[in-house]
Amino acid sequence: MDANSQGAAELLATLMRTAARFSEMGRSVSRDFFPHVRVEPVSDLAGPAVRLGAALTLPGHDLVFETAVAVCGETFSVRGGLVLDGEEEILVLPSVETADAVACAALLDRYADELTTPARWHVQRLLESCETDW
């Protein structure tokens, strides 16, 4: 297998792993905060960019955790973020471009970590703010 094919295979494996990580994070948070949190996967494989993540619905709020990988010519672009209620960007991970599929895969792994690790904290904070409003 040549280096390009190996890089493509690694990127595909990373995309699958990223989807699984967001799915597990969503299920775990939903289970821990049941019945107050519902989860839906963010999975768009047909648009101009592959989008993967999780959308959490809480009382009065929506949290969308998302990564995206786009290809333009021979360059990959990776970005990520966490958006509250469709408008407030809580966390914006910068768009990074690379021509190396292996570097793209590593960046996607890092972005998935940066988004999934604090997910429980964000949900807890929002639920606590909802309780004070009741």
PDB file of C-alpha atoms in Angstrom:
ATOM      1  CA  MET A   1       0.000   0.000   0.000  1.00  0.00           C
ATOM      2  CA  ASP A   2       1.461   3.393  -0.956  1.00  0.00           C
ATOM      3  CA  ALA A   3       1.670   6.345   1.456  1.00  0.00           C
ATOM      4  CA  ASN A   4      -1.401   8.110   0.009  1.00  0.00           C
ATOM      5  CA  SER A   5      -3.544   4.993   0.347  1.00  0.00           C
ATOM      6  CA  GLN A   6      -2.271   4.425   3.869  1.00  0.00           C
ATOM      7  CA  GLY A   7      -3.051   8.036   4.793  1.00  0.00           C
ATOM      8  CA  ALA A   8      -6.537   7.757   3.311  1.00  0.00           C
ATOM      9  CA  ALA A   9      -7.173   4.535   5.241  1.00  0.00           C
ATOM     10  CA  GLU A  10      -6.034   6.197   8.472  1.00  0.00           C
ATOM     11  CA  LEU A  11      -8.268   9.198   7.834  1.00  0.00           C
ATOM     12  CA  LEU A  12     -11.266   6.939   7.156  1.00  0.00           C
ATOM     13  CA  ALA A  13     -10.616   5.020  10.386  1.00  0.00           C
ATOM     14  CA  THR A  14     -10.363   8.319  12.268  1.00  0.00           C
ATOM     15  CA  LEU A  15     -13.658   9.538  10.811  1.00  0.00           C
ATOM     16  CA  MET A  16     -15.357   6.324  11.952  1.00  0.00           C
ATOM     17  CA  ARG A  17     -13.724   6.597  15.401  1.00  0.00           C
ATOM     18  CA  THR A  18     -14.807  10.249  15.677  1.00  0.00           C
ATOM     19  CA  ALA A  19     -18.422   9.344  14.920  1.00  0.00           C
ATOM     20  CA  ALA A  20     -18.278   6.598  17.545  1.00  0.00           C
ATOM     21  CA  ARG A  21     -16.761   8.938  20.140  1.00  0.00           C
ATOM     22  CA  PHE A  22     -19.481  11.550  19.681  1.00  0.00           C
ATOM     23  CA  SER A  23     -22.125   8.839  19.773  1.00  0.00           C
ATOM     24  CA  GLU A  24     -20.748   7.402  23.021  1.00  0.00           C
ATOM     25  CA  MET A  25     -20.421  10.861  24.584  1.00  0.00           C
ATOM     26  CA  GLY A  26     -24.010  11.670  23.671  1.00  0.00           C
ATOM     27  CA  ARG A  27     -25.368   8.372  25.012  1.00  0.00           C
ATOM     28  CA  SER A  28     -23.356   8.705  28.220  1.00  0.00           C
ATOM     29  CA  VAL A  29     -24.434  12.295  28.916  1.00  0.00           C
ATOM     30  CA  SER A  30     -28.053  11.510  28.003  1.00  0.00           C
ATOM     31  CA  ARG A  31     -28.045   8.479  30.295  1.00  0.00           C
ATOM     32  CA  ASP A  32     -26.442  10.412  33.190  1.00  0.00           C
ATOM     33  CA  PHE A  33     -28.884  13.309  32.938  1.00  0.00           C
ATOM     34  CA  PHE A  34     -32.002  11.329  31.955  1.00  0.00           C
ATOM     35  CA  PRO A  35     -34.743  12.499  31.347  1.00  0.00           C
ATOM     36  CA  HIS A  36     -33.459  16.053  30.882  1.00  0.00           C
ATOM     37  CA  VAL A  37     -31.072  15.461  27.979  1.00  0.00           C
ATOM     38  CA  ARG A  38     -31.788  13.957  24.571  1.00  0.00           C
ATOM     39  CA  VAL A  39     -29.135  13.298  21.954  1.00  0.00           C
ATOM     40  CA  GLU A  40     -29.117  13.132  18.170  1.00  0.00           C
ATOM     41  CA  PRO A  41     -26.075  12.371  16.044  1.00  0.00           C
ATOM     42  CA  VAL A  42     -24.658  14.980  13.699  1.00  0.00           C
ATOM     43  CA  SER A  43     -23.660  13.004  10.644  1.00  0.00           C
ATOM     44  CA  ASP A  44     -23.506  14.622   7.226  1.00  0.00           C
ATOM     45  CA  LEU A  45     -21.448  12.662   4.745  1.00  0.00           C
ATOM     46  CA  ALA A  46     -22.928  14.137   1.571  1.00  0.00           C
ATOM     47  CA  GLY A  47     -22.243  17.851   1.815  1.00  0.00           C
ATOM     48  CA  PRO A  48     -19.137  19.828   0.926  1.00  0.00           C
ATOM     49  CA  ALA A  49     -17.610  18.690   4.226  1.00  0.00           C
ATOM     50  CA  VAL A  50     -17.949  15.559   6.338  1.00  0.00           C
ATOM     51  CA  ARG A  51     -19.665  16.738   9.515  1.00  0.00           C
ATOM     52  CA  LEU A  52     -19.639  14.591  12.637  1.00  0.00           C
ATOM     53  CA  GLY A  53     -20.792  15.367  16.142  1.00  0.00           C
ATOM     54  CA  ALA A  54     -23.704  15.286  18.545  1.00  0.00           C
ATOM     55  CA  ALA A  55     -26.654  17.577  19.214  1.00  0.00           C
ATOM     56  CA  LEU A  56     -27.905  17.601  22.806  1.00  0.00           C
ATOM     57  CA  THR A  57     -31.330  18.962  23.691  1.00  0.00           C
ATOM     58  CA  LEU A  58     -31.811  20.193  27.257  1.00  0.00           C
ATOM     59  CA  PRO A  59     -34.707  22.076  28.822  1.00  0.00           C
ATOM     60  CA  GLY A  60     -34.606  25.429  27.042  1.00  0.00           C
ATOM     61  CA  HIS A  61     -31.261  24.838  25.307  1.00  0.00           C
ATOM     62  CA  ASP A  62     -29.556  23.045  22.448  1.00  0.00           C
ATOM     63  CA  LEU A  63     -25.841  22.217  22.404  1.00  0.00           C
ATOM     64  CA  VAL A  64     -24.212  21.151  19.145  1.00  0.00           C
ATOM     65  CA  PHE A  65     -20.761  19.599  19.241  1.00  0.00           C
ATOM     66  CA  GLU A  66     -19.389  19.349  15.706  1.00  0.00           C
ATOM     67  CA  THR A  67     -16.270  18.650  13.695  1.00  0.00           C
ATOM     68  CA  ALA A  68     -15.960  19.018   9.947  1.00  0.00           C
ATOM     69  CA  VAL A  69     -13.423  17.842   7.389  1.00  0.00           C
ATOM     70  CA  ALA A  70     -13.464  19.274   3.874  1.00  0.00           C
ATOM     71  CA  VAL A  71     -11.304  18.526   0.862  1.00  0.00           C
ATOM     72  CA  CYS A  72     -10.353  21.205  -1.610  1.00  0.00           C
ATOM     73  CA  GLY A  73      -8.029  19.968  -4.319  1.00  0.00           C
ATOM     74  CA  GLU A  74      -5.234  18.224  -2.458  1.00  0.00           C
ATOM     75  CA  THR A  75      -5.775  20.054   0.835  1.00  0.00           C
ATOM     76  CA  PHE A  76      -7.809  18.944   3.857  1.00  0.00           C
ATOM     77  CA  SER A  77      -9.470  21.504   6.099  1.00  0.00           C
ATOM     78  CA  VAL A  78     -10.496  20.575   9.653  1.00  0.00           C
ATOM     79  CA  ARG A  79     -12.610  22.683  11.998  1.00  0.00           C
ATOM     80  CA  GLY A  80     -14.719  22.155  15.078  1.00  0.00           C
ATOM     81  CA  GLY A  81     -16.882  23.901  17.582  1.00  0.00           C
ATOM     82  CA  LEU A  82     -19.558  23.936  20.227  1.00  0.00           C
ATOM     83  CA  VAL A  83     -22.626  26.103  19.629  1.00  0.00           C
ATOM     84  CA  LEU A  84     -25.320  26.934  22.172  1.00  0.00           C
ATOM     85  CA  ASP A  85     -28.871  27.516  20.930  1.00  0.00           C
ATOM     86  CA  GLY A  86     -27.787  27.839  17.317  1.00  0.00           C
ATOM     87  CA  GLU A  87     -26.035  31.152  17.797  1.00  0.00           C
ATOM     88  CA  GLU A  88     -23.626  31.423  20.741  1.00  0.00           C
ATOM     89  CA  GLU A  89     -20.260  29.903  19.914  1.00  0.00           C
ATOM     90  CA  ILE A  90     -18.998  28.518  23.207  1.00  0.00           C
ATOM     91  CA  LEU A  91     -15.899  26.937  21.727  1.00  0.00           C
ATOM     92  CA  VAL A  92     -14.431  27.580  18.287  1.00  0.00           C
ATOM     93  CA  LEU A  93     -11.591  25.351  17.154  1.00  0.00           C
ATOM     94  CA  PRO A  94      -9.690  27.025  14.331  1.00  0.00           C
ATOM     95  CA  SER A  95      -9.902  25.874  10.760  1.00  0.00           C
ATOM     96  CA  VAL A  96      -6.577  24.221   9.920  1.00  0.00           C
ATOM     97  CA  GLU A  97      -5.470  23.169   6.456  1.00  0.00           C
ATOM     98  CA  THR A  98      -3.028  20.407   5.619  1.00  0.00           C
ATOM     99  CA  ALA A  99      -2.129  18.385   2.560  1.00  0.00           C
ATOM    100  CA  ASP A 100      -1.245  15.362   4.722  1.00  0.00           C
ATOM    101  CA  ALA A 101      -4.070  12.877   5.413  1.00  0.00           C
ATOM    102  CA  VAL A 102      -2.276  11.527   8.500  1.00  0.00           C
ATOM    103  CA  ALA A 103      -1.931  15.058   9.950  1.00  0.00           C
ATOM    104  CA  CYS A 104      -5.610  15.645   9.163  1.00  0.00           C
ATOM    105  CA  ALA A 105      -6.534  12.457  11.048  1.00  0.00           C
ATOM    106  CA  ALA A 106      -4.428  13.488  14.063  1.00  0.00           C
ATOM    107  CA  LEU A 107      -6.038  16.930  14.133  1.00  0.00           C
ATOM    108  CA  LEU A 108      -9.516  15.418  13.906  1.00  0.00           C
ATOM    109  CA  ASP A 109      -8.693  13.165  16.873  1.00  0.00           C
ATOM    110  CA  ARG A 110      -7.492  16.187  18.861  1.00  0.00           C
ATOM    111  CA  TYR A 111     -10.584  18.215  18.012  1.00  0.00           C
ATOM    112  CA  ALA A 112     -12.871  15.343  19.020  1.00  0.00           C
ATOM    113  CA  ASP A 113     -11.048  15.209  22.370  1.00  0.00           C
ATOM    114  CA  GLU A 114     -11.362  18.949  22.905  1.00  0.00           C
ATOM    115  CA  LEU A 115     -15.098  18.796  22.261  1.00  0.00           C
ATOM    116  CA  THR A 116     -16.110  15.574  24.026  1.00  0.00           C
ATOM    117  CA  THR A 117     -14.023  15.923  27.195  1.00  0.00           C
ATOM    118  CA  PRO A 118     -15.866  18.964  28.648  1.00  0.00           C
ATOM    119  CA  ALA A 119     -19.327  17.923  27.385  1.00  0.00           C
ATOM    120  CA  ARG A 120     -20.605  16.695  30.747  1.00  0.00           C
ATOM    121  CA  TRP A 121     -19.451  19.931  32.415  1.00  0.00           C
ATOM    122  CA  HIS A 122     -21.289  22.095  29.848  1.00  0.00           C
ATOM    123  CA  VAL A 123     -24.497  20.089  30.294  1.00  0.00           C
ATOM    124  CA  GLN A 124     -24.265  20.219  34.098  1.00  0.00           C
ATOM    125  CA  ARG A 125     -23.739  23.991  34.013  1.00  0.00           C
ATOM    126  CA  LEU A 126     -26.756  24.529  31.734  1.00  0.00           C
ATOM    127  CA  LEU A 127     -29.003  22.243  33.775  1.00  0.00           C
ATOM    128  CA  GLU A 128     -28.016  24.037  36.980  1.00  0.00           C
ATOM    129  CA  SER A 129     -28.863  27.392  35.382  1.00  0.00           C
ATOM    130  CA  CYS A 130     -32.246  25.974  34.288  1.00  0.00           C
ATOM    131  CA  GLU A 131     -32.990  24.845  37.858  1.00  0.00           C
ATOM    132  CA  THR A 132     -32.456  28.364  39.184  1.00  0.00           C
ATOM    133  CA  ASP A 133     -34.943  29.650  36.572  1.00  0.00           C
ATOM    134  CA  TRP A 134     -37.700  27.297  37.791  1.00  0.00           C
TER     135      TRP A 134
END
